[in-house]
Coordinates of C-alpha atoms in Angstrom, one line a residue:
M1 CA 42.4 -76.0 25.6
R2 CA 44.3 -78.2 28.0
F3 CA 48.1 -78.7 27.8
A4 CA 50.5 -81.1 29.5
W5 CA 53.8 -79.5 30.4
A6 CA 57.2 -80.4 31.8
G7 CA 59.6 -77.8 33.1
R8 CA 62.6 -77.1 35.3
S9 CA 62.4 -75.0 38.5
P10 CA 64.8 -74.4 41.5
Q11 CA 63.2 -77.4 43.1
G12 CA 63.9 -79.7 40.1
L13 CA 61.9 -81.1 37.2
Q14 CA 58.1 -80.6 37.4
E15 CA 55.1 -81.7 35.4
G16 CA 51.5 -80.7 35.2
E17 CA 48.5 -79.6 33.2
L18 CA 47.2 -76.1 32.4
D19 CA 44.3 -74.6 30.6
A20 CA 45.2 -71.9 28.1
A21 CA 44.4 -70.6 24.7
S22 CA 47.8 -71.6 23.2
A23 CA 51.1 -73.2 24.0
G24 CA 52.7 -69.8 24.1
A25 CA 50.2 -68.7 26.9
V26 CA 51.2 -71.8 28.9
A27 CA 54.8 -70.9 28.5
E28 CA 54.1 -67.4 29.8
Q29 CA 52.2 -68.8 32.9
L30 CA 55.1 -71.1 33.7
R31 CA 57.7 -68.4 33.4
G32 CA 55.6 -66.3 35.7
Q33 CA 55.8 -69.1 38.3
G34 CA 59.6 -69.3 37.9
I35 CA 59.5 -72.5 35.8
T36 CA 61.5 -72.9 32.6
P37 CA 59.3 -74.9 30.2
L38 CA 60.9 -77.9 28.6
R39 CA 57.9 -79.5 26.9
I40 CA 54.3 -78.3 26.2
D41 CA 51.9 -80.7 24.4
A42 CA 48.2 -80.3 23.7
M43 CA 46.2 -83.0 25.3
P44 CA 44.2 -85.2 22.9
G45 CA 40.4 -85.4 23.0
Q46 CA 39.7 -81.9 24.1
A47 CA 37.3 -81.1 21.3
A48 CA 35.1 -84.1 22.3
A49 CA 35.1 -83.4 26.0
G50 CA 31.8 -81.7 25.9
S51 CA 29.6 -79.3 23.9
D52 CA 31.2 -76.3 25.5
D53 CA 34.7 -77.5 24.6
A54 CA 33.6 -78.3 21.0
G55 CA 32.1 -74.9 20.7
S56 CA 35.2 -73.2 21.9
G57 CA 37.2 -75.3 19.5
W58 CA 35.1 -74.1 16.6
L59 CA 35.4 -70.6 18.0
E60 CA 39.2 -70.8 18.0
R61 CA 39.2 -72.1 14.4
L62 CA 37.0 -69.2 13.4
Q63 CA 39.3 -66.7 15.2
G64 CA 42.3 -68.3 13.4
L65 CA 40.7 -67.7 10.0
L66 CA 39.9 -64.1 10.9
R67 CA 43.3 -63.5 12.4
R68 CA 45.6 -61.4 10.2
G69 CA 48.4 -63.6 8.9
I70 CA 52.1 -62.8 8.6
A71 CA 52.8 -60.4 5.7
P72 CA 56.2 -60.1 4.1
V73 CA 56.6 -56.7 5.7
D74 CA 56.2 -58.3 9.1
M75 CA 59.3 -60.5 8.3
L76 CA 61.2 -57.4 7.1
I77 CA 60.5 -55.6 10.3
L78 CA 61.4 -58.6 12.4
A79 CA 64.8 -59.0 10.7
R80 CA 65.6 -55.3 11.0
Q81 CA 64.6 -55.1 14.6
L82 CA 66.6 -58.2 15.6
H83 CA 69.6 -56.7 13.9
T84 CA 69.2 -53.4 15.7
L85 CA 68.6 -55.0 19.1
L86 CA 71.5 -57.5 18.9
K87 CA 73.9 -54.9 17.5
S88 CA 73.0 -52.8 20.6
G89 CA 74.0 -55.6 22.9
V90 CA 70.5 -56.7 23.9
P91 CA 70.3 -60.4 24.8
I92 CA 68.4 -62.5 22.4
L93 CA 65.8 -63.6 25.0
R94 CA 65.1 -60.0 26.0
A95 CA 64.9 -59.0 22.3
L96 CA 62.4 -61.7 21.6
A97 CA 60.3 -60.7 24.6
G98 CA 60.1 -57.1 23.4
L99 CA 59.3 -58.1 19.8
T100 CA 56.6 -60.4 21.0
E101 CA 54.8 -57.6 22.8
S102 CA 55.1 -55.2 19.8
A103 CA 54.2 -57.7 17.1
A104 CA 51.3 -56.4 14.9
S105 CA 50.3 -59.9 13.8
Q106 CA 48.7 -62.4 16.2
Q107 CA 50.3 -65.3 14.4
M108 CA 53.8 -63.6 14.6
R109 CA 53.2 -63.0 18.3
E110 CA 52.4 -66.7 18.9
S111 CA 55.3 -67.9 16.8
L112 CA 57.8 -65.7 18.7
L113 CA 56.3 -67.0 22.0
Q114 CA 57.0 -70.5 20.8
V115 CA 60.6 -69.5 19.7
R116 CA 61.3 -67.9 23.1
A117 CA 59.9 -70.9 25.0
S118 CA 62.1 -73.3 23.0
L119 CA 65.1 -71.1 23.4
E120 CA 64.7 -70.9 27.2
S121 CA 64.6 -74.7 27.3
G122 CA 68.1 -74.9 25.8
V123 CA 67.3 -75.4 22.1
D124 CA 69.5 -73.6 19.5
L125 CA 68.0 -70.4 18.0
S126 CA 68.0 -71.8 14.5
K127 CA 66.2 -75.0 15.6
C128 CA 63.6 -72.8 17.4
F129 CA 62.9 -71.0 14.2
A130 CA 62.8 -74.3 12.3
Q131 CA 60.0 -75.4 14.6
Q132 CA 57.8 -72.7 12.9
P133 CA 58.0 -73.7 9.2
R134 CA 54.9 -71.7 8.3
V135 CA 56.6 -68.5 9.4
F136 CA 60.3 -69.0 8.9
D137 CA 61.4 -70.5 5.6
P138 CA 64.5 -72.8 5.2
F139 CA 66.7 -69.9 4.0
F140 CA 65.9 -67.8 7.1
V141 CA 66.7 -70.8 9.3
A142 CA 69.9 -71.7 7.5
M143 CA 71.2 -68.2 7.7
V144 CA 70.4 -68.0 11.4
R145 CA 72.4 -71.3 11.8
V146 CA 75.3 -69.6 10.0
G147 CA 75.1 -66.7 12.4
E148 CA 75.2 -69.0 15.4
M149 CA 78.3 -70.8 13.9
T150 CA 80.1 -67.6 13.2
G151 CA 79.0 -65.5 16.1
R152 CA 77.6 -62.8 13.8
L153 CA 73.9 -63.0 14.3
D154 CA 73.4 -59.2 14.0
E155 CA 75.1 -59.1 10.6
V156 CA 73.1 -62.1 9.4
F157 CA 69.8 -60.5 10.3
L158 CA 70.8 -57.3 8.5
R159 CA 71.7 -59.3 5.3
L160 CA 68.4 -61.2 5.7
F161 CA 66.6 -57.8 5.8
H162 CA 68.2 -56.6 2.6
H163 CA 67.5 -60.0 0.9
M164 CA 63.8 -60.0 1.9
E165 CA 63.5 -56.4 0.9
F166 CA 64.7 -57.3 -2.6
E167 CA 62.4 -60.2 -2.8
Q168 CA 59.4 -58.1 -1.7
F169 CA 60.3 -55.4 -4.3
M170 CA 60.4 -58.0 -7.1
R171 CA 57.0 -59.4 -6.1
Q172 CA 55.6 -55.9 -6.3
Q173 CA 57.1 -55.3 -9.7
V174 CA 55.6 -58.6 -11.0
K175 CA 52.2 -57.7 -9.8
S176 CA 52.4 -54.2 -11.3
A177 CA 53.6 -55.5 -14.6
L178 CA 50.8 -58.2 -14.9
R179 CA 48.0 -55.9 -13.7
Y180 CA 47.2 -54.4 -17.2
P181 CA 47.5 -57.6 -19.2
T182 CA 45.3 -59.5 -16.7
F183 CA 42.6 -56.8 -16.9
V184 CA 42.6 -56.9 -20.7
I185 CA 42.4 -60.7 -20.8
I186 CA 39.5 -60.8 -18.4
A187 CA 37.7 -58.1 -20.4
M188 CA 38.2 -60.2 -23.6
V189 CA 36.8 -63.4 -22.0
V190 CA 33.8 -61.5 -20.7
A191 CA 33.2 -59.9 -24.1
I192 CA 33.4 -63.2 -25.9
A193 CA 31.0 -64.8 -23.4
V194 CA 28.4 -61.9 -23.9
I195 CA 28.7 -62.1 -27.6
N196 CA 28.2 -65.9 -27.7
V197 CA 25.3 -66.0 -25.2
W198 CA 23.3 -62.8 -26.2
V199 CA 24.5 -61.1 -29.3
I200 CA 24.9 -63.9 -31.8
P201 CA 21.5 -65.6 -30.9
A202 CA 19.7 -62.3 -31.5
F203 CA 21.3 -62.0 -35.0
S204 CA 20.6 -65.7 -35.7
Q205 CA 16.9 -65.0 -36.0
V206 CA 17.6 -62.3 -38.6
F207 CA 19.9 -64.6 -40.5
A208 CA 17.2 -67.4 -40.5
T209 CA 14.8 -65.1 -42.5
L210 CA 17.4 -64.5 -45.3
G211 CA 16.8 -67.9 -46.8
A212 CA 20.3 -67.9 -48.4
E213 CA 23.5 -69.6 -47.8
L214 CA 25.4 -67.8 -45.0
P215 CA 29.2 -66.9 -45.3
L216 CA 31.7 -69.1 -43.6
A217 CA 32.5 -66.6 -40.9
T218 CA 28.8 -66.3 -40.0
R219 CA 28.4 -70.1 -39.9
L220 CA 31.3 -70.4 -37.5
L221 CA 29.9 -67.7 -35.2
L222 CA 26.5 -69.4 -35.1
A223 CA 28.1 -72.8 -34.5
T224 CA 30.2 -71.5 -31.7
S225 CA 27.2 -69.7 -30.1
N226 CA 25.0 -72.8 -30.3
F227 CA 27.8 -74.9 -28.8
T228 CA 28.2 -72.5 -26.0
L229 CA 24.5 -72.3 -25.2
Q230 CA 24.1 -76.1 -25.3
Y231 CA 27.3 -77.2 -23.6
G232 CA 28.4 -74.1 -21.7
W233 CA 28.0 -76.0 -18.4
A234 CA 30.3 -78.8 -19.7
L235 CA 32.9 -76.2 -20.7
L236 CA 32.8 -74.6 -17.2
A237 CA 32.9 -78.1 -15.6
G238 CA 35.8 -79.1 -17.8
A239 CA 37.7 -75.9 -17.0
G240 CA 37.2 -76.6 -13.3
V241 CA 38.3 -80.2 -13.5
A242 CA 41.3 -79.2 -15.6
F243 CA 42.3 -76.5 -13.1
F244 CA 42.2 -79.0 -10.2
L245 CA 44.1 -81.6 -12.1
W246 CA 46.7 -79.1 -13.0
R247 CA 47.0 -78.1 -9.3
H248 CA 47.3 -81.7 -8.3
W249 CA 50.0 -82.3 -11.0
L250 CA 51.9 -79.3 -9.7
G251 CA 51.7 -80.8 -6.2
T252 CA 53.8 -83.8 -7.4
A253 CA 57.5 -83.6 -7.5
A254 CA 57.7 -84.6 -11.2
G255 CA 55.0 -82.1 -12.1
R256 CA 56.5 -79.2 -10.3
L257 CA 59.9 -80.0 -11.8
A258 CA 58.5 -80.1 -15.3
W259 CA 56.5 -76.9 -14.8
D260 CA 59.4 -75.0 -13.4
R261 CA 61.5 -76.1 -16.3
L262 CA 58.8 -75.1 -18.8
T263 CA 58.5 -71.6 -17.3
L264 CA 62.2 -71.0 -18.1
R265 CA 61.4 -71.6 -21.8
M266 CA 58.3 -69.6 -22.2
P267 CA 58.4 -66.7 -24.7
I268 CA 58.7 -63.2 -23.2
A269 CA 58.3 -64.5 -19.6
G270 CA 61.0 -67.2 -19.8
P271 CA 64.1 -64.9 -20.0
I272 CA 62.7 -62.7 -17.2
V273 CA 62.1 -65.7 -14.9
L274 CA 65.6 -67.1 -15.7
K275 CA 67.3 -63.8 -14.9
A276 CA 65.2 -63.4 -11.7
Q277 CA 66.3 -67.0 -10.6
L278 CA 70.0 -66.2 -11.4
A279 CA 69.7 -63.0 -9.4
R280 CA 68.2 -64.9 -6.5
F281 CA 70.9 -67.6 -6.7
A282 CA 73.8 -65.1 -6.9
R283 CA 72.4 -63.0 -4.0
S284 CA 71.8 -66.1 -1.8
L285 CA 75.2 -67.5 -2.6
A286 CA 77.0 -64.2 -1.9
L287 CA 75.1 -63.9 1.4
A288 CA 76.1 -67.4 2.5
L289 CA 79.7 -67.1 1.5
R290 CA 80.1 -63.7 3.2
S291 CA 78.8 -65.2 6.4
G292 CA 81.7 -67.7 6.4
V293 CA 80.0 -70.8 5.0
A294 CA 81.9 -73.3 2.9
V295 CA 81.0 -73.4 -0.8
E296 CA 79.4 -76.8 -0.8
Q297 CA 77.4 -76.0 2.3
S298 CA 76.4 -72.6 0.7
L299 CA 75.1 -74.3 -2.4
G300 CA 73.1 -76.7 -0.2
V301 CA 71.5 -73.7 1.5
V302 CA 70.8 -72.0 -1.9
A303 CA 69.2 -75.1 -3.3
Q304 CA 66.8 -75.3 -0.3
T305 CA 65.7 -71.7 -0.9
A306 CA 65.3 -71.7 -4.7
D307 CA 61.6 -71.4 -5.6
N308 CA 62.3 -73.1 -8.9
R309 CA 62.7 -76.9 -8.6
Y310 CA 64.6 -77.2 -11.8
I311 CA 67.2 -74.6 -10.7
A312 CA 67.3 -76.2 -7.2
Q313 CA 68.1 -79.6 -8.8
K314 CA 70.9 -78.1 -10.9
V315 CA 72.4 -76.3 -7.8
E316 CA 72.3 -79.6 -5.9
G317 CA 74.2 -81.2 -8.8
M318 CA 76.8 -78.4 -8.4
R319 CA 77.2 -79.2 -4.7
A320 CA 77.6 -82.9 -5.5
S321 CA 80.2 -82.1 -8.1
I322 CA 82.2 -79.9 -5.7
E323 CA 82.1 -82.6 -3.1
R324 CA 83.7 -84.9 -5.7
G325 CA 86.6 -82.4 -6.0
E326 CA 85.6 -80.4 -9.1
S327 CA 85.9 -76.6 -9.2
L328 CA 82.9 -74.3 -8.9
L329 CA 83.3 -73.1 -12.5
R330 CA 83.3 -76.7 -13.9
A331 CA 80.3 -77.6 -11.8
A332 CA 78.4 -74.5 -13.0
I333 CA 79.2 -75.3 -16.7
Q334 CA 77.9 -78.8 -16.3
T335 CA 74.4 -77.5 -15.3
Q336 CA 73.9 -75.8 -18.7
V337 CA 71.7 -73.2 -16.9
F338 CA 74.0 -70.3 -16.2
T339 CA 74.6 -67.5 -18.7
P340 CA 78.1 -66.7 -19.9
V341 CA 78.1 -63.6 -17.6
V342 CA 77.6 -65.7 -14.5
L343 CA 80.2 -68.3 -15.6
Q344 CA 82.8 -65.5 -16.3
M345 CA 82.2 -64.0 -12.9
I346 CA 82.6 -67.4 -11.2
A347 CA 85.8 -68.0 -13.1
V348 CA 87.3 -64.6 -12.0
G349 CA 86.0 -65.1 -8.5
E350 CA 87.8 -68.4 -8.1
E351 CA 91.0 -67.0 -9.4
T352 CA 90.9 -64.0 -7.1
G353 CA 89.2 -65.6 -4.1
A354 CA 86.3 -63.0 -4.3
V355 CA 83.4 -65.2 -5.4
D356 CA 81.1 -63.6 -2.9
E357 CA 81.8 -60.0 -4.2
L358 CA 81.4 -61.0 -7.8
M359 CA 78.2 -63.0 -7.1
Q360 CA 76.8 -59.8 -5.5
E361 CA 77.7 -58.0 -8.7
V362 CA 75.8 -60.6 -10.7
A363 CA 72.8 -60.2 -8.4
D364 CA 72.8 -56.5 -8.8
L365 CA 73.2 -56.7 -12.6
Y366 CA 70.4 -59.2 -13.2
G367 CA 68.3 -57.6 -10.5
N368 CA 68.4 -54.3 -12.4
E369 CA 67.7 -56.1 -15.7
V370 CA 64.7 -57.8 -14.3
Q371 CA 63.3 -54.5 -12.9
Y372 CA 63.7 -52.9 -16.3
E373 CA 62.1 -55.8 -18.2
L374 CA 59.2 -56.0 -15.7
K375 CA 58.6 -52.3 -16.3
T376 CA 58.4 -52.9 -20.0
L377 CA 56.6 -56.2 -19.9
S378 CA 53.2 -54.7 -20.5
Q379 CA 54.6 -52.9 -23.5
Q380 CA 55.8 -56.2 -24.9
I381 CA 52.5 -57.9 -24.3
E382 CA 50.4 -55.0 -25.6
P383 CA 51.0 -55.6 -29.3
I384 CA 50.0 -59.3 -28.9
L385 CA 46.8 -58.3 -27.2
I386 CA 46.0 -55.7 -29.8
V387 CA 46.5 -58.2 -32.7
F388 CA 44.3 -60.7 -31.0
L389 CA 41.6 -58.1 -30.4
G390 CA 41.9 -57.0 -34.0
V391 CA 41.4 -60.6 -35.3
L392 CA 38.5 -61.1 -32.9
V393 CA 36.7 -57.9 -34.0
L394 CA 37.4 -58.7 -37.7
I395 CA 35.8 -62.2 -37.3
L396 CA 32.8 -60.7 -35.5
A397 CA 32.3 -57.9 -38.1
M398 CA 32.6 -60.3 -41.0
G399 CA 30.2 -62.8 -39.4
V400 CA 27.6 -60.3 -38.5
F401 CA 27.7 -57.7 -41.4
L402 CA 28.5 -59.9 -44.4
P403 CA 25.0 -61.5 -44.6
I404 CA 23.4 -58.1 -44.1
W405 CA 25.6 -56.6 -46.8
D406 CA 24.8 -59.5 -49.2
L407 CA 21.0 -59.0 -48.5
G408 CA 21.3 -55.3 -49.2
R409 CA 23.2 -55.9 -52.4
A410 CA 20.6 -58.5 -53.6
N411 CA 17.7 -56.2 -52.9
F412 CA 19.5 -53.4 -54.7
G413 CA 20.1 -55.6 -57.7
G414 CA 16.4 -56.8 -57.7
R415 CA 15.1 -53.2 -57.9
S416 CA 17.5 -52.3 -60.6

C-alpha cells in the first residue's frame, strides 16, 4: 500500500511517498532516516491499480480478520506497564517504543506505533490516544488528559489499571452467573422443538384411531405441533426479522435510551444493573476528583464513560445543574436515580471536602454487593426455571397420557 507523507528533518520540511504495509511501518522507516513524521496519509485508488494490488488488498483484509484483536487483559497490561515505566523515569517515547516491540496483539502494536508517530510530531499524548477510538475509550483518553494537566501521568495509569481490573472482574462475574440459566433455557427450547416436530406427530396417529373427543390439553398440543410443522419457517423468519429490528432500534439514540432505562426496572436483574452502574459512577468520579479535576468536568468525563445512556443523561443533567450554581447533593437528588446511601455519602463529602474518598467507599460497597448478588443470581433464577419446567412437563403429560388413560378406562368398562 502506498502512503503520502510529510515530515521534518535537519534540512527542513520534506514530503514524499512510500510503500508499506501500514502507516506505522511508514513512520518507522522515516524515523530510521532521521525524519520526524508530521502527516501520513494512504493514497486513494490503490486497490484498483492492478490485479496484484487488488489481491494484496484482499489479503490484507483477510489478515486483519484473522489477526488477534485487543483483549481487555491487553489494556490492563498496557496501563500497568506505562505506570511502571513512567514511575521509573523512562521517557514516554521510549516507553511506547518498548511496549510496541513487546505487544502480544498486532492491533495493539499498530495502534502504539500510530500513537508514537503522532506524539513525535508534537501532538499531545491524550490526543494521540484519541486518534485510536477502537482501542482507547473516552474514559481512558480523558484520564490521560487529566494526567497531562496535573503532571501525574504515572498515578493516572495506575488508577486506570485498577479501574479496568474491576471492570474485567465484573464482566467475568456476569458471564459466570448467566452460564447455567443460559444452558437451561437453550435446552428447554431444543426440547420444545423436538417434542413439537417429532414426538407429538407420532402420537397424533394414535389419537386419530381413538374416535373420541380429545381432552383440551391434547388438542392444544396437536394444534401447536401442526402450526409448528406448517409455519415453522415463518416463525424462524419472524424471529430473525424481529432480532434485526431490535438491533436497529438499539442503534438509535432514542431506542438505546429507552432500553437502558428499561434494564434498570427489570425484575431480579434491574437492581443488580443499577448497583453496578452506581459503583461504576462512584469509582469513575472518585478517580477523576483524586486526579485534581473540577467537579463539573469530572461529571462530564463520567457521563462519557457510562455504558448506560439513561444514567449518562442524568449525570449530564447533574453537570448542567452544578454549572448553574447548585450543589452536588441537590443536583444528585434531582436525577431521582441515586439511592439514599449515595446521596448521604455525597452530603457528608460536600460538608467535609472528601467527596472522592466517600465516592470510593460507595464504589467498594456496591461493588461487593454486586459480586454477591451475581454469585447468587443463578440461585434466584433456578426456582423460576424449575416452575416453568414443571408446568411444561405437566402439560405434556396431560396432553399425551389423558387420551390413553381414557381409552384404557373405556375398554375396562366395556369388558366389565
